[in-house]
Amino acid sequence: MTNRLASSTSPYLLQHADNPVHWWPWSAEAFEEARRRDVPVLLSIGYAACHWCHVMAHESFEDDATAAYMNEHFVNVKVDREERPDVDAVYMEVTQAMTGHGGWPMTCFLTPAAEPFYAGTYYPPQPRPGMPSFGQVLESIAAAWANQGDELRESAAGVVAELSQRGGPLQPSTVDEDALSGAVVSLLGEYDRKRGGFGNAPKFPPSMVVEFLLRHSERTGSVQALSMARATCDTMVAGGLYDQLAGGFARYSVDASWVVPHFEKMLYDNGLLLRAYTHLSRRDDNPRYREVVRDTAEFLLRDLGTPQGAFAASLDADTDGEEGLTYVWTPAQLVEVLGREDGEWAAELFAVTADGSFENGTSTLRLLSPVTDRDRWDRVRAALLKARDLRPQPGRDDKVVTAWNGLAISALAEAGALFGEPRWVDAAVRAAVLLLDVHLVDGRLLRTSRDGVAGTAAGVLEDYGCLADGLLVLHQVTGDVRWLDTACGLLDTALARFPVLGAEGAFFDTADDAETLVRRPSDPTDNASPSGASSLASALLTASALGPDRAALYRTVAEHAVARVGLLAARAPRFAGHWLSVAEALHSGPVQVALVGTSPELTAAARTAIHGGGVVVAGTPDSAPLLAERPLVNGAPAAYVCRGYVCDRPVTSVDDLVAALRPQRT
């Protein structure tokens, strides 16, 4: 028997292809082998940028004695959670139910019928207080299977039955004006007034919550909502979470003050945050926000762009097995690169001290005060980045994930249009072309590709929703109707394949013809990225505002979907940020701007003044559904501002357009 991961398109699985463990990919053949041998399945789930996944691999999976024991007593299955989010979701629910927490690497033990009977996360090679060693766990499970196999099978079947009883779609509950205002009040209760963000350590960038707060502030004038959004964005980019030299955001901060990040950089975080800072920058004339948008967009193109035209999944947390090695500095290192005068200036500016803010006297770079000398700032940053590029670099997971590329397409296209950067729009177009050429096969999406070669995993609901959303932004930015048509095709497929029958607005995360798992996942919560259902609802609402033939149906389904998350939004608004943003757009109309004729001035004004969730399309009356039957005014370009297809009179001046786009508050 040999390791079977060598032909995978997942860099994470390839990292384990040379392990002495006889890994199988997730497959029917693996479970058939477990039945043939009458042994349990050891399921290990992780991802390429995961620090503790690397740690457990080095400590246990590369150890010959441990591997030999695993091979003798188990069929060992390795899963990339980013490639198979459906498998990850099912067994993460189990792990959280059994242990009270989750995380990666995830370690589950299953019967040959894939039913779980024991679950955990990272296990060390030696026992620790309150934590057994990995070897002890293996021995206990193997002994229990040998002596109490029937009881374990019965227990596993009971676990699956209990989880199935917990399931079912959320009951409808209105997300009305009171619910939206109540969500802001609830968020205030969890808001960190001193350090920004929500909750304590570890602290994650709340990109979707920020988006909701911005939209709520735009619609209602709420000072509290805007203050929370702005202060959170300020503190994030001042800390080590943000890469002060190259742009881009790390996954989260290990402390509550945004000082030390978990250094992995994920495409989904940076796509979502790029869009949030883009929206903040059009509301707030702050050069720091514009700088963050520009640098983060360039980070996506430079560091995550693939030769085929799309965007890689992530950069690793580790460099040569050491977390943060690429990114941290000492005062002496700054002086070595910059010279005494600039080095000391940089140390003070970036809060790099002799004691250090990280490990072994090193510091992350933070920017706690405004830069007053821009020329010096540009010179110092360029020199430090050039020196940093000569250091060993973190690994890159260069698989292309459909949903996450959809988020990047949306962000780059919108930022490129607003900032007058056609390169960013062109990059979004290239990514969309790659996804449609490689990931869309016979009208159905695949989840991933690598080096232009499609993976085998089927697309899940978030792939359809996020990619459709990205294509709808491209339609608005380029005026090309093919993006609208393709997006609507994806939405129609999602509506046919993913709904929970008999529950309007409820959706499964996997299609009706997807691989059957012990449970069909359906998670409505927004976590690190939008849930599949909320991403679909967002795209449906946007498409409905752009005027295709099925606009009324799309809006109705979006309304039904939002109506199912009222309790979630009320009880846990931090995990309903994208849902709340969609609800805000529903309450706003959403606003539609149809720009007929060629007027760069009107187009720029519309993109700057549009409300969150609104749509802007420019072109000729026959170029897009939203523009149909909207003529020029006395031969001059005109803007039609509409809310739910109820339009104001057309305007031809920038001032009148901006006035027409002011929120209609009561």
XYZ file of C-alpha atoms in Angstrom:
666
model
C 0.000 0.000 0.000
C 1.280 3.469 -0.834
C 0.396 7.101 -0.318
C -2.259 8.017 -2.898
C -2.072 11.818 -2.837
C 0.577 12.407 -5.502
C -1.922 13.050 -8.299
C -3.977 15.579 -6.328
C -4.563 19.148 -7.512
C -4.577 20.299 -3.864
C -1.261 21.709 -2.610
C -2.296 20.708 0.908
C -2.688 17.081 -0.061
C 0.563 17.241 -2.005
C 2.313 18.422 1.156
C 1.466 14.987 2.571
C 2.218 12.943 -0.527
C 5.614 11.837 0.826
C 4.453 11.033 4.371
C 5.053 7.456 5.539
C 1.319 7.437 6.344
C -0.583 5.554 3.631
C -2.993 8.403 2.994
C -6.089 8.047 0.859
C -7.981 10.991 -0.611
C -11.644 11.214 0.350
C -13.205 8.543 -1.860
C -15.608 5.628 -1.892
C -12.589 3.357 -2.367
C -11.133 4.426 0.982
C -14.284 3.464 2.863
C -14.554 0.218 0.933
C -11.011 -0.574 2.067
C -12.016 0.122 5.677
C -14.952 -2.290 5.301
C -12.725 -4.925 3.749
C -10.191 -4.659 6.586
C -12.820 -4.000 9.275
C -10.918 -1.027 10.671
C -11.989 2.540 11.429
C -11.227 5.515 9.222
C -8.907 8.201 10.563
C -10.018 11.419 8.889
C -7.567 14.338 9.022
C -8.796 17.681 7.650
C -6.674 20.811 7.219
C -5.453 23.344 4.688
C -2.150 24.466 3.249
C -1.725 27.752 5.139
C -2.594 26.219 8.543
C 0.240 26.542 11.088
C -0.930 23.780 13.449
C -1.580 21.482 10.513
C 2.112 21.775 9.683
C 3.052 21.205 13.307
C 1.043 18.005 13.602
C 2.348 16.799 10.262
C 5.979 17.255 11.337
C 5.423 15.772 14.784
C 3.253 12.794 13.870
C 2.583 12.168 10.188
C 6.280 12.303 9.283
C 7.210 10.014 12.177
C 7.807 6.466 10.966
C 6.600 4.723 14.133
C 3.414 6.764 14.343
C 2.739 6.261 10.654
C 3.261 2.513 10.951
C 0.693 2.315 13.742
C -1.781 4.406 11.734
C -1.291 2.209 8.679
C -1.809 -0.992 10.647
C -4.937 0.006 12.528
C -6.727 2.548 10.330
C -7.541 3.600 6.817
C -6.174 7.132 6.793
C -7.980 9.804 4.773
C -6.629 13.307 4.206
C -8.975 16.151 3.144
C -8.273 19.720 2.099
C -11.084 21.663 3.780
C -10.911 24.361 1.103
C -11.389 21.806 -1.670
C -14.154 19.896 0.134
C -16.002 22.403 2.334
C -18.960 20.006 2.436
C -16.941 17.259 4.118
C -15.347 19.806 6.426
C -18.730 21.247 7.420
C -20.217 17.864 8.312
C -17.360 16.745 10.534
C -16.706 20.198 12.006
C -20.267 20.112 13.312
C -19.468 16.751 14.887
C -16.208 17.998 16.380
C -17.840 21.057 17.898
C -20.680 18.974 19.316
C -18.291 16.460 20.892
C -15.610 18.842 22.183
C -17.251 22.253 22.443
C -14.776 23.786 20.007
C -13.395 23.325 16.532
C -10.323 24.096 14.487
C -7.707 22.650 12.224
C -6.177 20.190 11.909
C -9.393 18.347 12.579
C -9.014 14.708 13.590
C -12.077 12.446 13.388
C -12.543 8.704 13.691
C -15.289 7.163 11.567
C -16.862 3.798 10.959
C -16.504 2.341 7.452
C -19.979 3.854 6.862
C -18.390 7.316 7.423
C -20.294 7.780 10.699
C -18.198 9.585 13.365
C -17.680 8.243 16.870
C -14.730 10.339 18.144
C -13.403 13.759 17.156
C -10.815 16.353 18.127
C -8.373 18.784 16.598
C -4.604 18.977 17.144
C -2.977 16.264 19.259
C 0.642 16.591 20.447
C 3.230 13.795 20.258
C 3.519 13.776 24.054
C 0.695 14.117 26.588
C 0.023 17.540 28.071
C -2.169 18.582 30.992
C -5.731 17.923 29.909
C -4.655 16.653 26.489
C -3.653 13.098 25.547
C -0.892 12.446 23.067
C -1.756 11.474 19.520
C -0.310 8.038 20.156
C -2.543 7.531 23.200
C -5.586 8.496 21.156
C -4.643 6.064 18.396
C -4.096 3.202 20.833
C -7.352 3.872 22.672
C -9.383 4.012 19.477
C -7.759 0.864 18.053
C -8.390 -1.052 21.289
C -11.989 0.138 21.519
C -12.646 -0.878 17.924
C -11.169 -4.318 18.516
C -13.087 -4.930 21.739
C -16.219 -2.793 21.421
C -16.676 -2.343 17.691
C -20.429 -2.919 17.716
C -20.895 -0.355 20.470
C -18.845 2.218 18.550
C -20.924 1.624 15.420
C -24.104 2.064 17.446
C -22.733 5.235 19.030
C -21.734 6.648 15.649
C -25.188 5.977 14.203
C -26.644 7.802 17.206
C -24.403 10.811 16.589
C -25.624 11.071 13.007
C -29.249 10.714 14.071
C -28.876 13.430 16.719
C -27.269 15.839 14.263
C -30.032 15.169 11.755
C -32.637 16.107 14.367
C -30.838 19.396 14.953
C -31.052 20.257 11.290
C -33.739 21.853 9.227
C -34.114 25.337 7.835
C -34.485 28.370 10.069
C -38.067 29.435 10.595
C -39.124 32.660 8.893
C -38.747 35.774 11.039
C -38.830 39.251 9.574
C -35.665 41.322 9.237
C -37.425 44.672 9.428
C -36.291 48.145 10.419
C -36.401 47.252 14.112
C -34.325 44.120 13.509
C -31.647 46.066 11.646
C -31.449 48.745 14.330
C -31.449 46.023 16.973
C -28.484 44.337 15.295
C -26.522 47.576 15.610
C -27.405 47.753 19.319
C -26.312 44.126 19.794
C -23.041 44.802 18.023
C -22.453 47.785 20.303
C -22.589 45.367 23.233
C -19.744 43.302 21.758
C -17.779 46.217 20.345
C -14.281 46.845 21.726
C -14.369 50.608 22.245
C -10.689 50.782 23.104
C -9.199 48.615 20.367
C -11.856 48.322 17.669
C -13.392 45.144 16.397
C -15.645 42.775 18.284
C -14.961 40.403 21.137
C -11.615 39.435 22.592
C -8.633 37.462 21.360
C -8.296 35.919 18.904
C -9.770 38.808 16.947
C -10.855 38.346 13.357
C -11.351 41.087 10.760
C -15.152 41.604 10.685
C -15.354 42.553 7.021
C -19.006 41.661 6.495
C -20.121 43.320 9.726
C -18.255 46.478 8.661
C -20.107 46.356 5.340
C -23.446 46.106 7.154
C -22.587 48.993 9.460
C -21.601 51.177 6.511
C -24.826 50.406 4.672
C -26.901 51.012 7.805
C -25.189 54.338 8.370
C -25.753 55.369 4.762
C -29.431 54.541 4.941
C -30.265 55.835 8.414
C -27.519 58.303 9.269
C -26.566 56.228 12.336
C -23.479 57.777 13.912
C -22.946 54.701 16.073
C -22.834 52.349 13.095
C -20.407 54.540 11.177
C -18.219 55.036 14.235
C -17.882 51.285 14.841
C -17.073 50.631 11.195
C -14.566 53.452 10.895
C -12.760 52.794 14.188
C -12.508 49.076 13.451
C -11.011 49.769 10.038
C -8.602 52.305 11.581
C -7.300 49.948 14.258
C -6.959 46.986 11.891
C -4.723 48.851 9.452
C -2.709 50.404 12.262
C -1.760 47.004 13.664
C 0.239 43.984 12.661
C -2.805 42.395 11.029
C -2.152 44.638 8.033
C 1.058 44.307 6.026
C 2.492 47.838 6.290
C 5.028 47.191 3.524
C 3.195 45.259 0.838
C -0.502 45.608 1.616
C -2.919 42.814 2.375
C -4.340 41.413 5.596
C -3.450 38.372 7.676
C -6.127 35.895 8.781
C -6.588 37.185 12.342
C -4.871 38.732 15.344
C -3.861 36.431 18.178
C -4.325 39.323 20.628
C -7.168 41.793 21.136
C -5.097 44.823 20.062
C -4.282 43.709 16.501
C -0.540 43.549 17.335
C 0.463 39.996 16.374
C -1.292 38.312 13.467
C -1.668 34.698 12.582
C 0.451 35.333 9.518
C -1.395 33.368 6.861
C -3.014 35.553 4.191
C -6.240 34.278 2.677
C -7.785 35.350 -0.611
C -11.276 35.562 0.859
C -10.217 37.939 3.655
C -8.450 40.247 1.262
C -11.271 40.260 -1.264
C -13.841 41.103 1.400
C -11.658 43.704 3.100
C -10.679 45.341 -0.185
C -14.359 45.853 -0.939
C -15.113 47.163 2.574
C -12.279 49.719 2.458
C -13.331 50.708 -1.059
C -16.808 51.478 0.227
C -15.426 53.305 3.263
C -13.119 55.385 1.069
C -16.010 56.697 -1.020
C -17.729 57.876 2.172
C -14.692 59.250 3.994
C -12.028 61.464 2.421
C -9.187 59.747 4.271
C -5.938 59.152 2.337
C -5.131 56.164 4.558
C -8.192 54.287 3.313
C -7.286 55.011 -0.292
C -3.731 53.807 0.351
C -5.043 50.582 1.872
C -7.271 49.979 -1.146
C -4.435 50.559 -3.600
C -1.888 48.469 -1.718
C -4.292 45.590 -1.084
C -5.373 45.501 -4.724
C -1.729 45.440 -5.783
C -1.048 42.680 -3.236
C -3.732 40.555 -4.858
C -2.276 41.057 -8.322
C 1.367 40.694 -7.318
C 1.352 37.983 -4.645
C -1.794 35.943 -5.302
C -2.155 36.241 -9.067
C -1.620 32.970 -10.946
C -0.067 32.596 -14.419
C -3.426 31.427 -15.751
C -5.088 34.690 -14.692
C -6.955 33.859 -11.498
C -5.963 34.159 -7.831
C -4.290 31.681 -5.477
C -5.991 30.604 -2.272
C -3.470 31.741 0.339
C 0.018 32.452 1.576
C 1.301 30.230 4.355
C 1.561 31.255 8.001
C 5.008 29.646 8.163
C 8.307 30.230 6.413
C 10.747 27.331 6.657
C 8.665 25.975 9.519
C 8.771 29.212 11.521
C 5.703 31.385 11.834
C 6.167 35.002 10.813
C 9.825 34.641 9.812
C 9.357 36.677 6.632
C 7.554 39.592 8.250
C 9.069 40.542 11.629
C 11.958 42.915 12.408
C 14.400 44.017 15.085
C 15.716 47.586 15.466
C 19.138 46.385 14.328
C 17.707 44.898 11.144
C 16.003 48.175 10.301
C 19.269 50.060 10.757
C 21.110 47.472 8.677
C 18.772 48.042 5.735
C 18.119 51.774 6.090
C 21.137 53.219 7.858
C 21.182 54.740 11.341
C 18.989 57.798 10.820
C 16.242 56.227 8.732
C 16.440 52.988 10.702
C 15.759 54.720 14.008
C 12.984 56.764 12.408
C 11.407 53.579 11.043
C 11.717 51.797 14.400
C 9.794 54.578 16.102
C 7.232 54.826 13.317
C 6.610 51.065 13.156
C 6.766 50.473 16.953
C 9.777 48.149 16.650
C 11.462 47.926 20.052
C 14.370 46.120 21.641
C 11.972 43.959 23.668
C 9.882 43.148 20.622
C 6.162 42.589 20.207
C 6.460 39.057 18.817
C 9.024 36.348 19.592
C 12.764 36.400 20.292
C 12.953 40.178 20.396
C 11.321 40.669 16.997
C 8.374 42.947 16.263
C 5.537 43.107 13.820
C 5.268 46.397 11.955
C 2.494 48.731 13.112
C 1.654 52.254 12.061
C 0.191 53.939 15.125
C 0.688 57.577 14.041
C -0.001 59.396 10.777
C 2.906 59.698 8.368
C 3.926 63.332 7.929
C 6.919 62.894 5.624
C 5.503 61.093 2.606
C 8.697 61.074 0.568
C 10.627 59.498 3.412
C 7.794 57.040 4.015
C 7.786 55.918 0.394
C 11.583 55.560 0.344
C 11.758 53.598 3.592
C 8.880 51.304 2.709
C 10.358 50.498 -0.680
C 13.772 49.716 0.827
C 12.335 47.483 3.547
C 10.111 45.620 1.118
C 13.052 45.054 -1.224
C 15.082 43.664 1.672
C 12.160 41.536 2.862
C 11.748 40.055 -0.595
C 15.286 38.650 -0.269
C 14.282 36.685 2.829
C 12.810 33.186 2.587
C 9.165 33.522 1.587
C 6.076 31.699 2.828
C 4.639 28.946 0.711
C 1.689 29.658 -1.532
C -1.379 27.498 -1.992
C -1.909 28.178 -5.657
C -5.130 26.293 -6.170
C -7.926 28.478 -7.497
C -11.139 28.370 -5.437
C -14.245 29.453 -7.324
C -16.034 31.296 -4.517
C -12.968 33.145 -3.272
C -12.083 34.247 -6.796
C -15.628 35.528 -7.090
C -15.005 37.714 -4.035
C -11.747 38.989 -5.554
C -13.440 39.720 -8.882
C -16.131 41.785 -7.152
C -13.614 43.752 -5.106
C -11.100 44.434 -7.869
C -13.712 45.385 -10.440
C -15.473 47.768 -8.079
C -12.256 49.290 -6.724
C -10.819 49.603 -10.220
C -13.882 51.452 -11.463
C -14.017 53.787 -8.463
C -10.268 54.518 -8.395
C -9.786 54.763 -12.136
C -7.469 51.733 -12.255
C -8.236 49.731 -15.418
C -5.511 47.176 -14.533
C -7.589 46.021 -11.596
C -10.684 45.674 -13.754
C -8.657 43.805 -16.380
C -7.396 41.435 -13.674
C -10.980 40.775 -12.585
C -11.958 40.041 -16.192
C -9.034 37.620 -16.631
C -10.021 35.753 -13.480
C -13.625 35.522 -14.631
C -12.568 34.177 -18.014
C -10.400 31.505 -16.366
C -13.222 30.414 -14.088
C -15.732 30.173 -16.918
C -13.269 28.365 -19.181
C -12.001 25.851 -16.607
C -14.446 25.675 -13.682
C -17.763 25.840 -15.563
C -18.390 22.493 -17.246
C -21.742 21.759 -18.891
C -23.373 24.516 -16.876
C -22.094 23.245 -13.522
C -19.281 24.669 -11.422
C -16.279 22.813 -10.094
C -14.819 23.960 -6.809
C -11.122 24.284 -7.660
C -8.392 24.150 -10.265
C -4.607 24.322 -10.212
C -2.269 25.271 -13.050
C -5.294 25.456 -15.325
C -6.336 21.868 -14.541
C -9.764 21.463 -12.973
C -10.165 19.533 -9.748
C -12.833 16.902 -9.258
C -14.831 18.414 -6.384
C -18.230 19.800 -7.329
C -19.012 23.440 -6.679
C -21.008 24.238 -3.560
C -23.609 26.951 -3.073
C -21.106 29.664 -2.149
C -19.311 29.048 -5.458
C -22.463 29.854 -7.396
C -23.379 32.848 -5.238
C -19.952 34.477 -5.012
C -19.061 33.967 -8.657
C -22.446 35.258 -9.801
C -21.934 38.331 -7.621
C -18.505 38.947 -9.174
C -19.896 38.638 -12.701
C -22.699 41.074 -11.850
C -20.122 43.636 -10.729
C -18.215 43.096 -13.973
C -21.415 43.724 -15.924
C -21.860 47.032 -14.124
C -18.241 48.099 -14.564
C -17.735 47.033 -18.182
C -21.273 47.330 -19.516
C -20.838 43.892 -21.136
C -24.125 41.991 -20.967
C -22.415 38.588 -21.249
C -21.444 38.815 -17.595
C -25.074 39.420 -16.620
C -26.290 36.549 -18.771
C -23.720 34.134 -17.356
C -24.444 35.209 -13.785
C -28.157 34.622 -14.301
C -27.386 31.172 -15.673
C -25.488 30.347 -12.478
C -28.343 31.679 -10.355
C -30.890 29.611 -12.262
C -28.780 26.494 -11.698
C -28.501 27.262 -7.988
C -32.258 27.764 -7.699
C -32.848 24.415 -9.395
C -30.239 22.350 -7.548
C -29.809 23.673 -3.999
C -33.197 24.572 -2.446
C -34.706 22.844 0.563
C -37.977 21.580 -0.860
C -41.021 22.927 0.914
C -39.093 25.718 2.645
C -39.055 28.899 0.580
C -35.745 30.741 0.784
C -33.850 27.854 2.441
C -30.914 26.194 0.716
C -28.522 23.310 1.155
C -24.813 23.927 0.659
C -24.513 20.999 -1.751
C -26.469 20.233 -4.895
C -29.223 17.637 -5.094
C -26.977 15.347 -7.138
C -23.800 15.839 -5.070
C -22.042 13.029 -3.261
C -24.178 11.723 -0.403
C -22.593 12.351 2.983
C -23.877 11.269 6.389
C -25.566 14.658 6.537
C -26.343 17.190 3.799
C -24.801 20.436 5.070
C -26.825 23.635 5.267
C -25.100 26.299 7.337
C -26.689 29.759 7.120
C -24.093 31.561 9.250
C -21.572 34.013 7.815
C -18.180 33.078 9.189
C -14.839 33.825 7.527
C -16.677 34.312 4.237
C -20.347 34.658 3.301
C -22.496 31.595 3.781
C -23.676 29.928 0.625
C -27.249 31.067 1.212
C -26.354 34.690 1.973
C -24.039 34.917 -1.038
C -26.832 33.563 -3.220
C -29.376 35.990 -1.734
C -26.997 38.892 -2.371
C -26.444 37.909 -5.994
C -30.164 37.333 -6.564
C -31.001 40.784 -5.240
C -28.298 42.455 -7.339
C -29.428 40.588 -10.445
C -33.019 41.600 -9.796
C -31.953 45.254 -9.736
C -30.148 44.893 -13.073
C -33.335 44.055 -14.915
C -33.204 40.574 -16.460
C -36.421 38.753 -17.399
C -36.473 36.822 -14.099
C -35.926 39.916 -11.924
C -39.198 39.528 -10.021
C -38.461 35.890 -9.186
C -34.918 36.691 -8.077
C -36.092 39.425 -5.721
C -38.839 37.251 -4.273
C -36.411 34.427 -3.496
C -33.933 36.893 -1.967
C -36.703 38.289 0.240
C -37.713 34.802 1.374
C -34.088 33.922 2.128
C -33.527 37.040 4.226
C -36.795 36.419 6.054
C -35.354 33.158 7.396
C -32.451 34.732 9.286
C -34.245 37.110 11.620
C -33.443 35.102 14.744
C -29.836 34.599 13.655
C -29.447 38.323 13.007
C -30.986 39.178 16.369
C -29.065 36.654 18.455
C -25.693 36.581 16.682
C -25.307 39.562 14.308
C -21.532 39.015 14.133
C -22.324 35.802 12.258
C -24.939 37.363 10.002
C -23.009 40.317 8.583
C -23.578 39.454 4.937
C -27.250 38.691 5.563
C -27.679 42.070 7.254
C -25.991 43.789 4.307
C -28.477 42.142 1.939
C -31.341 43.207 4.204
C -30.067 46.789 4.135
C -30.001 46.727 0.343
C -33.578 45.436 0.318
C -34.671 48.296 2.548
C -32.841 50.795 0.324
C -34.489 49.611 -2.862
C -31.745 48.765 -3.828
C -30.870 51.974 -5.616
C -30.430 51.680 -9.387
C -28.573 54.164 -11.574
C -28.954 53.843 -15.339
C -26.456 56.053 -17.194
C -27.389 56.482 -20.833
C -24.755 57.910 -23.147
C -21.079 58.556 -22.553
C -20.297 60.816 -19.605
C -17.227 59.973 -17.496
C -18.239 62.714 -15.064
C -21.707 61.299 -14.422
C -20.330 57.765 -14.204
C -17.674 58.757 -11.656
C -20.235 60.666 -9.595
C -22.619 57.694 -9.602
C -19.956 55.220 -8.488
C -18.876 57.546 -5.689
C -22.337 58.458 -4.403
C -24.147 55.123 -4.836
C -25.437 53.478 -1.653
C -24.164 50.099 -0.527
C -25.913 47.363 -2.467
C -26.929 49.736 -5.258
C -26.162 49.147 -8.914
C -24.732 51.400 -11.615
C -24.790 50.556 -15.322
C -23.631 52.818 -18.147
C -24.118 52.378 -21.880
C -26.652 52.753 -24.658
C -30.358 51.903 -24.329
C -29.894 48.612 -26.172
C -26.757 47.459 -24.299
C -28.232 46.258 -20.988
C -31.669 45.507 -19.526
C -31.455 48.317 -16.969
C -30.876 50.835 -19.761
C -33.710 49.716 -21.999
C -36.192 52.427 -23.002
C -34.209 55.123 -21.223
C -33.383 57.791 -23.823
C -30.888 60.607 -23.859
C -32.180 63.974 -22.675
C -32.099 66.551 -25.461
C -29.293 64.530 -27.017
C -27.180 64.670 -23.838
C -26.102 61.809 -21.539
C -28.545 61.307 -18.676
C -28.755 59.474 -15.386
C -31.914 57.728 -14.213
C -32.014 57.085 -10.450
C -34.543 54.414 -9.502
C -35.584 52.500 -6.420
C -37.321 49.239 -7.208
C -37.798 50.434 -10.821
C -39.632 53.539 -9.613
C -37.498 56.280 -11.146
C -36.914 59.941 -10.525
C -36.838 62.255 -13.490
C -33.568 61.927 -15.449
C -30.745 64.327 -14.600
C -27.878 65.533 -16.738
C -25.589 67.290 -14.221
C -23.284 65.862 -11.580
C -24.804 68.035 -8.856
C -28.316 66.881 -9.637
C -27.198 63.249 -9.728
C -25.472 63.491 -6.357
C -28.568 65.147 -4.903
C -30.784 62.402 -6.301
C -28.604 59.744 -4.675
C -28.819 61.194 -1.195
C -30.588 58.721 1.124
C -34.316 59.265 1.500
C -34.547 59.214 5.276
C -37.727 59.500 7.239
